[in-house]
Amino acid sequence: MSLQNPSLNSTIKRLTAFGGAVWGDCYVMTPFTEEDIFAVFQFAKASGKKVVLRGAGRSYGDASVSQEQLAISLEKMNSVLSFDQTLGIIEVQGGMSLLELCRYVVGYGFWPPVVSGTSRTTIAGAVALNIHGKNQYFEGTFCEHCLEYKLLSSDGVLHTVTAQSDLGKALPGHLGLFGVLISVKIKLKKLSIPFVYRQKLPIRNWQQQIASMEACLSKASAVVSWVDGCTDGAGTLEVAYPPDSSSHSPNQELDISEIHKSNQETGSGLGQKPHRPLPIGPGPHSLAATLGPYALRLAIQKPLLPLTNALRRWADRTLGSQAKLCDLYRFNFQLDWLWDWDTAYKPGALVQFQAGVPRAESEAIFPALVNLCHRRGFPPTLLVLKRHRPGVGILDYLGDGHSLAIDINQVKGTGPAVAALYNELTEMILSVGGKIYLAKDFLLQEEQFQRMHPAQSISAFKEWRRKMDPELILTSSLAERLNL
Amino acid sequence: MNEKVIIIGGTSGIGEEIVRQLAKEGASIAVFGRNRTALTSLHSDFPTQVTTFEHDVTSSFNADSLLESAAAELGGLDTFIYCSGVLHASDPDDFDFAKDSEMIRVNLLGAIQWLDAVATRMASVKKGSILVIGSVAGDRPRKSMPGYGASKAGLHFFAEGLRYKLWDRGVTVSNVKPGPVSTPMTASLPMPMKISAEDAARRILKLRHKSGNHYLLLSQRIIFGIMKIVPEAIMKRISF
Ligand SMILES: Cc1cc2nc3c(=O)[nH]c(=O)nc-3n(C[C@H](O)[C@H](O)[C@H](O)COP(=O)(O)OP(=O)(O)OC[C@H]3O[C@@H](n4cnc5c(N)ncnc54)[C@H](O)[C@@H]3O)c2cc1C
Ligand SMILES: NC(=O)c1ccc[n+]([C@@H]2O[C@H](COP(=O)([O-])OP(=O)(O)OC[C@H]3O[C@@H](n4cnc5c(N)ncnc54)[C@H](OP(=O)(O)O)[C@@H]3O)[C@@H](O)[C@H]2O)c1
């Protein structure tokens, strides 16, 4: 904390969104206590500045970006406050990452019920966007497993908010605009082993994508499809089954008790406190993390993209079509093996367009979106398809349907062309009653946003924001852009 | 996003041209200088792009807080330009501390005070471009301008040192050394081969993100390259 220092100059940092498409420079404060946070609010009021809340910066959009304002990062407030091992209820500070949480609880036989595709998301960031995982259809969104929040509003009041209270119902997806999430109590999921059975099914086209996904819903515990953007919807449907279910695969019988035993022998046993943190996932200095982005940079080049995708599908078909045990880290956070893989898109940027559409529209709209990307000269570098049930946040983008995430390689100098494409994609989504995921967005216009969400939802959000932060000290580029 | 620029000394000659050309490119610019009339006219020519700050670099000021205010007005900072300068050419019998110290204060000390603040910010952000306007006069001392030459030589040294300090932090430091340019500064000085302020500004702006010491013309690079090795015995006899 350098608030005593009259010059803020040396605290300024560039806050870049994941993918590098949008950024802003802010004076970053890293408080240790709630008093420190309140001091930042007071300083902001005295100096006429606003405050943006910053998690791990894993949003692709401008939700945690602002220009020349103060920023609060809770990176030093990342501890476990309490843990009831019997009930599986843990209270952690908002700055803790999903990776830290997983590492902490996995040894006790637990896992967060909902995680994002990256383990680096913070708990506060997970609540602020009400994130979802590959299991959203089955487990819902992150906040559906939060029991209680501690929220410090800009007037210095620490609110203890139960999930059932009115404020508790407004907090999922509050975009960091209601107050600082100091801590969250989460109900964890009990595991028999930290594995799932994973099966990778080759898919031929969009029609089959939707149908196959639907077919596995009754038995799976998570489902996601990696679609090849250079084909008419061919790809790999990745299905997870609970490790103790017999539904995964008739041709593979694995003895769970054997795995359990071998885990205990190797020190990664469950139901007991491990002697050392479980070695899940590589760090930023691993070989994969160092070399991966270079390989990826080559793989996403336009002429090579069809080959890259075809190779990937071939590998999935050859190696993955039988259900195999897969640890939860590998299943959930596979992109993290390459750590800061968005650097592969430099000196350009990675832009992600992610939209949710009603089930009946998916089969027709998704190929149309992808075709448009091709026509505008931006073949998607990655397409991720998920199945959803309605979300619980006021401005949630999820309904009973699907979401598609489209990765776009914004080669240097093509910013305006990508913005134009994004606008066209948005209009197509609007035409079928779909919505854009704000975690990924920095281009949506206020007027489009108003067409996307019911007027009463937008005004409910605005009312909560003004009630919790009447002077609108909390801000973000997203909040200003959409006039929230 | 449009380029966000702070320029110290953007109210006359080369600096004013830089502001006008940047504004035409779509940049947002915070202009510092003493001349209120010039500041007002720049703002009224580009009301949405130019913000102005009345500022004397020889006064006592807090560069950190001025920088904060200007960057807040601009919504960021990409490029910083230090262009303020005074030139008092001296006659053979003129040994004037007041004039020499003013040149050191404006051309060198003012620059250092600003550059320290800007370097702190840019090193922390890990991005940015710094451009200083040096002079060929700083390459080799001359009879007619020992004080000016010393101030510009000092500026060259400081900028080069800063460049070494910042090279691995995403910050470029460009030191441009113009030769004679037609501006109010040189209006009364009989200088050969003057180029227009407009031409100088255009050439300077092309170099604003390129780390290094730069001349504007090849001919100047050659002439002043030779000047550096001319023996003292000859320099004593050259009158310009
Ligand atoms: C590779 C990758 C995969 C992803 N996969 C998924 C996925 O599967 N599902 C999904 O839903 N999302 C996914 N995301 C998006 C990501 O999970 C969300 O954007 C998430 O919100 C990022 O959290 P963060 O900690 O990085 O916070 P930031 O991105 O820094 O901030 C996110 C929001 O949290 C607010 N905030 C930060 N700290 C606080 C605080 N202490 N109190 C209150 N508000 C705060 C910020 O103001 C901002 O509004 C993915 C992102 C990446 C890069
Ligand atoms: N002209 C040339 O031949 C030539 C050659 C090489 C290098 N240069 C350099 O180029 C730069 C610009 O020169 P120019 O030819 O354009 O001269 P100019 O027309 O006289 O402009 C000088 C600028 O410096 C500013 N300045 C002077 N004293 C200042 C002070 N105390 N505080 C703040 N700003 C001050 C002036 O602003 P205010 O008056 O508004 O304060 C003005 O904007 C100078 O650094 C000069 O040394 C010029």
GROMACS .gro file of C-alpha atoms in nm, chain A residues 171-469:
model
  299
  171LEU     CA    1  -2.464  -1.068  -0.630
  172PRO     CA    2  -2.411  -1.340  -0.895
  173GLY     CA    3  -2.266  -1.151  -1.189
  174HIS     CA    4  -2.245  -0.812  -1.013
  175LEU     CA    5  -1.946  -0.720  -1.233
  176GLY     CA    6  -1.746  -0.583  -0.941
  177LEU     CA    7  -1.980  -0.284  -0.913
  178PHE     CA    8  -2.159  -0.343  -0.582
  179GLY     CA    9  -1.862  -0.367  -0.346
  180VAL     CA   10  -1.544  -0.560  -0.278
  181LEU     CA   11  -1.598  -0.930  -0.219
  182ILE     CA   12  -1.384  -0.997   0.082
  183SER     CA   13  -1.472  -1.362   0.126
  184VAL     CA   14  -1.709  -1.630   0.003
  185LYS     CA   15  -1.840  -1.944   0.170
  186ILE     CA   16  -1.863  -2.228  -0.079
  187LYS     CA   17  -2.026  -2.569  -0.054
  188LEU     CA   18  -1.776  -2.809  -0.208
  189LYS     CA   19  -1.843  -3.129  -0.393
  190LYS     CA   20  -1.741  -3.454  -0.230
  191LEU     CA   21  -1.528  -3.677  -0.449
  192SER     CA   22  -1.449  -4.041  -0.434
  193ILE     CA   23  -1.137  -3.975  -0.638
  194PRO     CA   24  -1.028  -3.656  -0.818
  195PHE     CA   25  -1.088  -3.811  -1.157
  196VAL     CA   26  -1.362  -3.846  -1.414
  197TYR     CA   27  -1.403  -4.091  -1.695
  198ARG     CA   28  -1.341  -3.893  -2.007
  199GLN     CA   29  -1.449  -3.999  -2.349
  200LYS     CA   30  -1.381  -3.813  -2.672
  201LEU     CA   31  -1.634  -3.877  -2.945
  202PRO     CA   32  -1.567  -3.779  -3.304
  203ILE     CA   33  -1.849  -3.567  -3.448
  204ARG     CA   34  -1.919  -3.508  -3.817
  205ASN     CA   35  -2.130  -3.195  -3.835
  206TRP     CA   36  -2.337  -2.937  -3.646
  207GLN     CA   37  -2.648  -3.147  -3.647
  208GLN     CA   38  -2.462  -3.433  -3.487
  209GLN     CA   39  -2.299  -3.197  -3.240
  210ILE     CA   40  -2.631  -3.088  -3.098
  211ALA     CA   41  -2.789  -3.432  -3.111
  212SER     CA   42  -2.494  -3.616  -2.951
  213MET     CA   43  -2.466  -3.360  -2.676
  214GLU     CA   44  -2.834  -3.405  -2.599
  215ALA     CA   45  -2.798  -3.782  -2.600
  216CYS     CA   46  -2.533  -3.794  -2.330
  217LEU     CA   47  -2.703  -3.554  -2.088
  218SER     CA   48  -2.875  -3.825  -1.887
  219LYS     CA   49  -2.558  -4.003  -1.781
  220ALA     CA   50  -2.273  -3.752  -1.810
  221SER     CA   51  -2.147  -3.517  -1.540
  222ALA     CA   52  -1.999  -3.265  -1.786
  223VAL     CA   53  -1.999  -3.217  -2.158
  224VAL     CA   54  -1.818  -2.985  -2.397
  225SER     CA   55  -1.741  -2.990  -2.764
  226TRP     CA   56  -1.431  -2.865  -2.937
  227VAL     CA   57  -1.549  -2.776  -3.284
  228ASP     CA   58  -1.322  -2.743  -3.585
  229GLY     CA   59  -1.394  -2.397  -3.723
  230CYS     CA   60  -1.269  -2.493  -4.068
  231THR     CA   61  -1.538  -2.759  -4.120
  232ASP     CA   62  -1.914  -2.775  -4.111
  233GLY     CA   63  -1.921  -2.851  -3.739
  234ALA     CA   64  -1.694  -3.152  -3.720
  235GLY     CA   65  -1.513  -3.186  -3.391
  236THR     CA   66  -1.467  -3.375  -3.070
  237LEU     CA   67  -1.736  -3.412  -2.810
  238GLU     CA   68  -1.573  -3.450  -2.474
  239VAL     CA   69  -1.791  -3.621  -2.218
  240ALA     CA   70  -1.715  -3.676  -1.851
  241TYR     CA   71  -1.881  -3.943  -1.643
  242PRO     CA   72  -1.857  -3.969  -1.266
  243PRO     CA   73  -1.576  -4.207  -1.173
  244ASP     CA   74  -1.808  -4.424  -0.970
  245SER     CA   75  -2.071  -4.457  -1.241
  246SER     CA   76  -2.090  -4.758  -1.463
  247SER     CA   77  -2.236  -4.563  -1.752
  248HIS     CA   78  -1.913  -4.437  -1.898
  249SER     CA   79  -1.814  -4.720  -2.119
  250PRO     CA   80  -1.912  -5.079  -2.145
  251ASN     CA   81  -1.576  -5.184  -2.276
  252GLN     CA   82  -1.363  -5.054  -1.996
  253GLU     CA   83  -1.393  -5.175  -1.645
  254LEU     CA   84  -1.172  -4.998  -1.396
  255ASP     CA   85  -1.157  -5.083  -1.034
  256ILE     CA   86  -1.205  -4.756  -0.845
  257SER     CA   87  -1.081  -4.900  -0.522
  258GLU     CA   88  -0.750  -4.983  -0.692
  259ILE     CA   89  -0.707  -4.625  -0.805
  260HIS     CA   90  -0.800  -4.498  -0.464
  261LYS     CA   91  -0.540  -4.725  -0.309
  262SER     CA   92  -0.267  -4.625  -0.550
  263ASN     CA   93  -0.340  -4.260  -0.490
  264GLN     CA   94  -0.297  -4.306  -0.120
  265GLU     CA   95   0.030  -4.485  -0.179
  266THR     CA   96   0.165  -4.201  -0.393
  267GLY     CA   97   0.074  -3.939  -0.138
  268SER     CA   98  -0.223  -3.804  -0.326
  269GLY     CA   99  -0.473  -3.993  -0.119
  270LEU     CA  100  -0.816  -3.863  -0.045
  271GLY     CA  101  -1.009  -3.827   0.272
  272GLN     CA  102  -0.690  -3.751   0.458
  273LYS     CA  103  -0.476  -3.443   0.476
  274PRO     CA  104  -0.195  -3.471   0.225
  275HIS     CA  105   0.160  -3.424   0.346
  276ARG     CA  106   0.234  -3.181   0.066
  277PRO     CA  107   0.023  -2.994  -0.185
  278LEU     CA  108  -0.100  -3.215  -0.464
  279PRO     CA  109   0.106  -3.162  -0.777
  280ILE     CA  110  -0.175  -3.063  -1.005
  281GLY     CA  111  -0.097  -2.870  -1.316
  282PRO     CA  112   0.226  -2.726  -1.447
  283GLY     CA  113   0.355  -2.383  -1.350
  284PRO     CA  114   0.449  -2.086  -1.565
  285HIS     CA  115   0.803  -2.219  -1.609
  286SER     CA  116   0.717  -2.566  -1.736
  287LEU     CA  117   0.839  -2.675  -2.078
  288ALA     CA  118   0.481  -2.673  -2.209
  289ALA     CA  119   0.427  -2.319  -2.083
  290THR     CA  120   0.754  -2.198  -2.232
  291LEU     CA  121   0.735  -2.360  -2.575
  292GLY     CA  122   0.359  -2.401  -2.610
  293PRO     CA  123   0.276  -2.045  -2.713
  294TYR     CA  124   0.538  -2.058  -2.991
  295ALA     CA  125   0.389  -2.376  -3.131
  296LEU     CA  126   0.042  -2.230  -3.094
  297ARG     CA  127   0.145  -1.914  -3.276
  298LEU     CA  128   0.237  -2.125  -3.575
  299ALA     CA  129  -0.072  -2.344  -3.546
  300ILE     CA  130  -0.320  -2.055  -3.557
  301GLN     CA  131  -0.182  -1.899  -3.873
  302LYS     CA  132  -0.459  -1.889  -4.132
  303PRO     CA  133  -0.300  -2.127  -4.390
  304LEU     CA  134  -0.214  -2.383  -4.122
  305LEU     CA  135  -0.541  -2.369  -3.929
  306PRO     CA  136  -0.726  -2.645  -4.121
  307LEU     CA  137  -0.427  -2.875  -4.074
  308THR     CA  138  -0.398  -2.792  -3.703
  309ASN     CA  139  -0.765  -2.866  -3.648
  310ALA     CA  140  -0.758  -3.184  -3.851
  311LEU     CA  141  -0.457  -3.308  -3.656
  312ARG     CA  142  -0.628  -3.237  -3.331
  313ARG     CA  143  -0.939  -3.425  -3.434
  314TRP     CA  144  -0.728  -3.714  -3.556
  315ALA     CA  145  -0.541  -3.726  -3.223
  316ASP     CA  146  -0.868  -3.715  -3.027
  317ARG     CA  147  -1.016  -3.990  -3.241
  318THR     CA  148  -0.711  -4.209  -3.215
  319LEU     CA  149  -0.624  -4.160  -2.851
  320GLY     CA  150  -0.942  -4.055  -2.679
  321SER     CA  151  -1.244  -4.239  -2.808
  322GLN     CA  152  -1.230  -4.494  -2.527
  323ALA     CA  153  -1.336  -4.367  -2.186
  324LYS     CA  154  -1.029  -4.321  -1.971
  325LEU     CA  155  -0.973  -4.189  -1.625
  326CYS     CA  156  -0.865  -3.830  -1.640
  327ASP     CA  157  -0.773  -3.615  -1.343
  328LEU     CA  158  -0.992  -3.316  -1.276
  329TYR     CA  159  -0.715  -3.067  -1.336
  330ARG     CA  160  -0.645  -3.205  -1.681
  331PHE     CA  161  -1.014  -3.229  -1.764
  332ASN     CA  162  -1.111  -2.881  -1.652
  333PHE     CA  163  -0.804  -2.668  -1.712
  334GLN     CA  164  -0.642  -2.814  -2.019
  335LEU     CA  165  -0.565  -2.471  -2.165
  336ASP     CA  166  -0.363  -2.382  -1.854
  337TRP     CA  167  -0.094  -2.628  -1.957
  338LEU     CA  168   0.021  -2.355  -2.190
  339TRP     CA  169  -0.010  -2.096  -1.908
  340ASP     CA  170  -0.011  -1.750  -2.076
  341TRP     CA  171  -0.103  -1.897  -2.412
  342ASP     CA  172  -0.273  -1.577  -2.530
  343THR     CA  173   0.076  -1.444  -2.601
  344ALA     CA  174   0.064  -1.665  -2.911
  345TYR     CA  175  -0.163  -1.400  -3.063
  346LYS     CA  176   0.089  -1.118  -3.020
  347PRO     CA  177   0.158  -0.866  -3.165
  348GLY     CA  178  -0.212  -0.885  -3.244
  349ALA     CA  179  -0.474  -0.996  -2.995
  350LEU     CA  180  -0.712  -1.277  -2.915
  351VAL     CA  181  -1.075  -1.170  -2.924
  352GLN     CA  182  -1.339  -1.409  -2.801
  353PHE     CA  183  -1.703  -1.382  -2.892
  354GLN     CA  184  -1.918  -1.595  -2.662
  355ALA     CA  185  -2.293  -1.607  -2.689
  356GLY     CA  186  -2.571  -1.817  -2.546
  357VAL     CA  187  -2.872  -1.901  -2.762
  358PRO     CA  188  -3.199  -2.087  -2.701
  359ARG     CA  189  -3.182  -2.460  -2.773
  360ALA     CA  190  -3.410  -2.448  -3.076
  361GLU     CA  191  -3.185  -2.192  -3.250
  362SER     CA  192  -2.843  -2.347  -3.195
  363GLU     CA  193  -2.827  -2.580  -3.490
  364ALA     CA  194  -2.901  -2.306  -3.743
  365ILE     CA  195  -2.727  -2.005  -3.590
  366PHE     CA  196  -2.388  -2.155  -3.501
  367PRO     CA  197  -2.290  -2.254  -3.857
  368ALA     CA  198  -2.413  -1.913  -3.975
  369LEU     CA  199  -2.186  -1.737  -3.721
  370VAL     CA  200  -1.886  -1.943  -3.826
  371ASN     CA  201  -1.953  -1.886  -4.195
  372LEU     CA  202  -1.967  -1.514  -4.137
  373CYS     CA  203  -1.627  -1.526  -3.964
  374HIS     CA  204  -1.486  -1.700  -4.271
  375ARG     CA  205  -1.647  -1.455  -4.511
  376ARG     CA  206  -1.495  -1.164  -4.322
  377GLY     CA  207  -1.151  -1.326  -4.332
  378PHE     CA  208  -1.130  -1.438  -3.971
  379PRO     CA  209  -1.157  -1.818  -3.954
  380PRO     CA  210  -1.213  -1.908  -3.588
  381THR     CA  211  -0.900  -2.044  -3.423
  382LEU     CA  212  -1.109  -2.234  -3.169
  383LEU     CA  213  -1.478  -2.304  -3.117
  384VAL     CA  214  -1.611  -2.433  -2.787
  385LEU     CA  215  -1.969  -2.550  -2.759
  386LYS     CA  216  -2.144  -2.605  -2.426
  387ARG     CA  217  -2.490  -2.706  -2.310
  388HIS     CA  218  -2.664  -2.490  -2.050
  389ARG     CA  219  -2.955  -2.449  -1.823
  390PRO     CA  220  -3.071  -2.099  -1.719
  391GLY     CA  221  -2.830  -1.899  -1.503
  392VAL     CA  222  -2.927  -1.725  -1.182
  393GLY     CA  223  -2.768  -1.379  -1.219
  394ILE     CA  224  -2.970  -1.068  -1.302
  395LEU     CA  225  -2.771  -1.018  -1.621
  396ASP     CA  226  -2.680  -1.382  -1.683
  397TYR     CA  227  -2.643  -1.476  -2.047
  398LEU     CA  228  -2.738  -1.839  -2.005
  399GLY     CA  229  -3.073  -1.991  -2.085
  400ASP     CA  230  -3.191  -2.340  -2.170
  401GLY     CA  231  -2.971  -2.387  -2.471
  402HIS     CA  232  -2.612  -2.372  -2.584
  403SER     CA  233  -2.322  -2.135  -2.579
  404LEU     CA  234  -2.057  -2.105  -2.846
  405ALA     CA  235  -1.722  -1.937  -2.785
  406ILE     CA  236  -1.548  -1.821  -3.101
  407ASP     CA  237  -1.178  -1.734  -3.081
  408ILE     CA  238  -1.071  -1.475  -3.334
  409ASN     CA  239  -0.713  -1.394  -3.423
  410GLN     CA  240  -0.707  -1.015  -3.439
  411VAL     CA  241  -0.391  -0.980  -3.642
  412LYS     CA  242  -0.218  -0.646  -3.584
  413GLY     CA  243  -0.402  -0.369  -3.764
  414THR     CA  244  -0.729  -0.559  -3.803
  415GLY     CA  245  -0.895  -0.416  -3.490
  416PRO     CA  246  -1.162  -0.219  -3.681
  417ALA     CA  247  -1.244  -0.518  -3.907
  418VAL     CA  248  -1.280  -0.746  -3.602
  419ALA     CA  249  -1.501  -0.486  -3.432
  420ALA     CA  250  -1.723  -0.478  -3.741
  421LEU     CA  251  -1.742  -0.858  -3.746
  422TYR     CA  252  -1.822  -0.866  -3.375
  423ASN     CA  253  -2.103  -0.622  -3.436
  424GLU     CA  254  -2.248  -0.841  -3.712
  425LEU     CA  255  -2.221  -1.152  -3.496
  426THR     CA  256  -2.396  -0.969  -3.213
  427GLU     CA  257  -2.684  -0.868  -3.438
  428MET     CA  258  -2.725  -1.229  -3.549
  429ILE     CA  259  -2.735  -1.342  -3.188
  430LEU     CA  260  -2.988  -1.073  -3.104
  431SER     CA  261  -3.209  -1.183  -3.391
  432VAL     CA  262  -3.255  -1.526  -3.230
  433GLY     CA  263  -3.299  -1.398  -2.875
  434GLY     CA  264  -2.945  -1.484  -2.765
  435LYS     CA  265  -2.712  -1.301  -2.527
  436ILE     CA  266  -2.344  -1.215  -2.508
  437TYR     CA  267  -2.124  -1.325  -2.216
  438LEU     CA  268  -1.991  -1.004  -2.058
  439ALA     CA  269  -1.675  -1.179  -1.931
  440LYS     CA  270  -1.560  -1.194  -2.291
  441ASP     CA  271  -1.692  -0.868  -2.420
  442PHE     CA  272  -1.548  -0.523  -2.482
  443LEU     CA  273  -1.735  -0.425  -2.798
  444LEU     CA  274  -2.105  -0.458  -2.724
  445GLN     CA  275  -2.289  -0.128  -2.755
  446GLU     CA  276  -2.528   0.007  -2.494
  447GLU     CA  277  -2.819  -0.002  -2.734
  448GLN     CA  278  -2.750  -0.368  -2.823
  449PHE     CA  279  -2.719  -0.452  -2.456
  450GLN     CA  280  -3.060  -0.294  -2.395
  451ARG     CA  281  -3.213  -0.510  -2.665
  452MET     CA  282  -3.047  -0.817  -2.516
  453HIS     CA  283  -3.178  -0.802  -2.161
  454PRO     CA  284  -3.526  -0.721  -2.035
  455ALA     CA  285  -3.554  -0.356  -1.928
  456GLN     CA  286  -3.651  -0.460  -1.575
  457SER     CA  287  -3.334  -0.670  -1.538
  458ILE     CA  288  -3.115  -0.379  -1.643
  459SER     CA  289  -3.293  -0.138  -1.412
  460ALA     CA  290  -3.280  -0.389  -1.125
  461PHE     CA  291  -2.905  -0.416  -1.175
  462LYS     CA  292  -2.865  -0.038  -1.187
  463GLU     CA  293  -3.075   0.004  -0.875
  464TRP     CA  294  -2.865  -0.244  -0.679
  465ARG     CA  295  -2.549  -0.076  -0.795
  466ARG     CA  296  -2.674   0.267  -0.684
  467LYS     CA  297  -2.801   0.131  -0.356
  468MET     CA  298  -2.469  -0.033  -0.270
  469ASP     CA  299  -2.245   0.239  -0.413
   0.00000   0.00000   0.00000
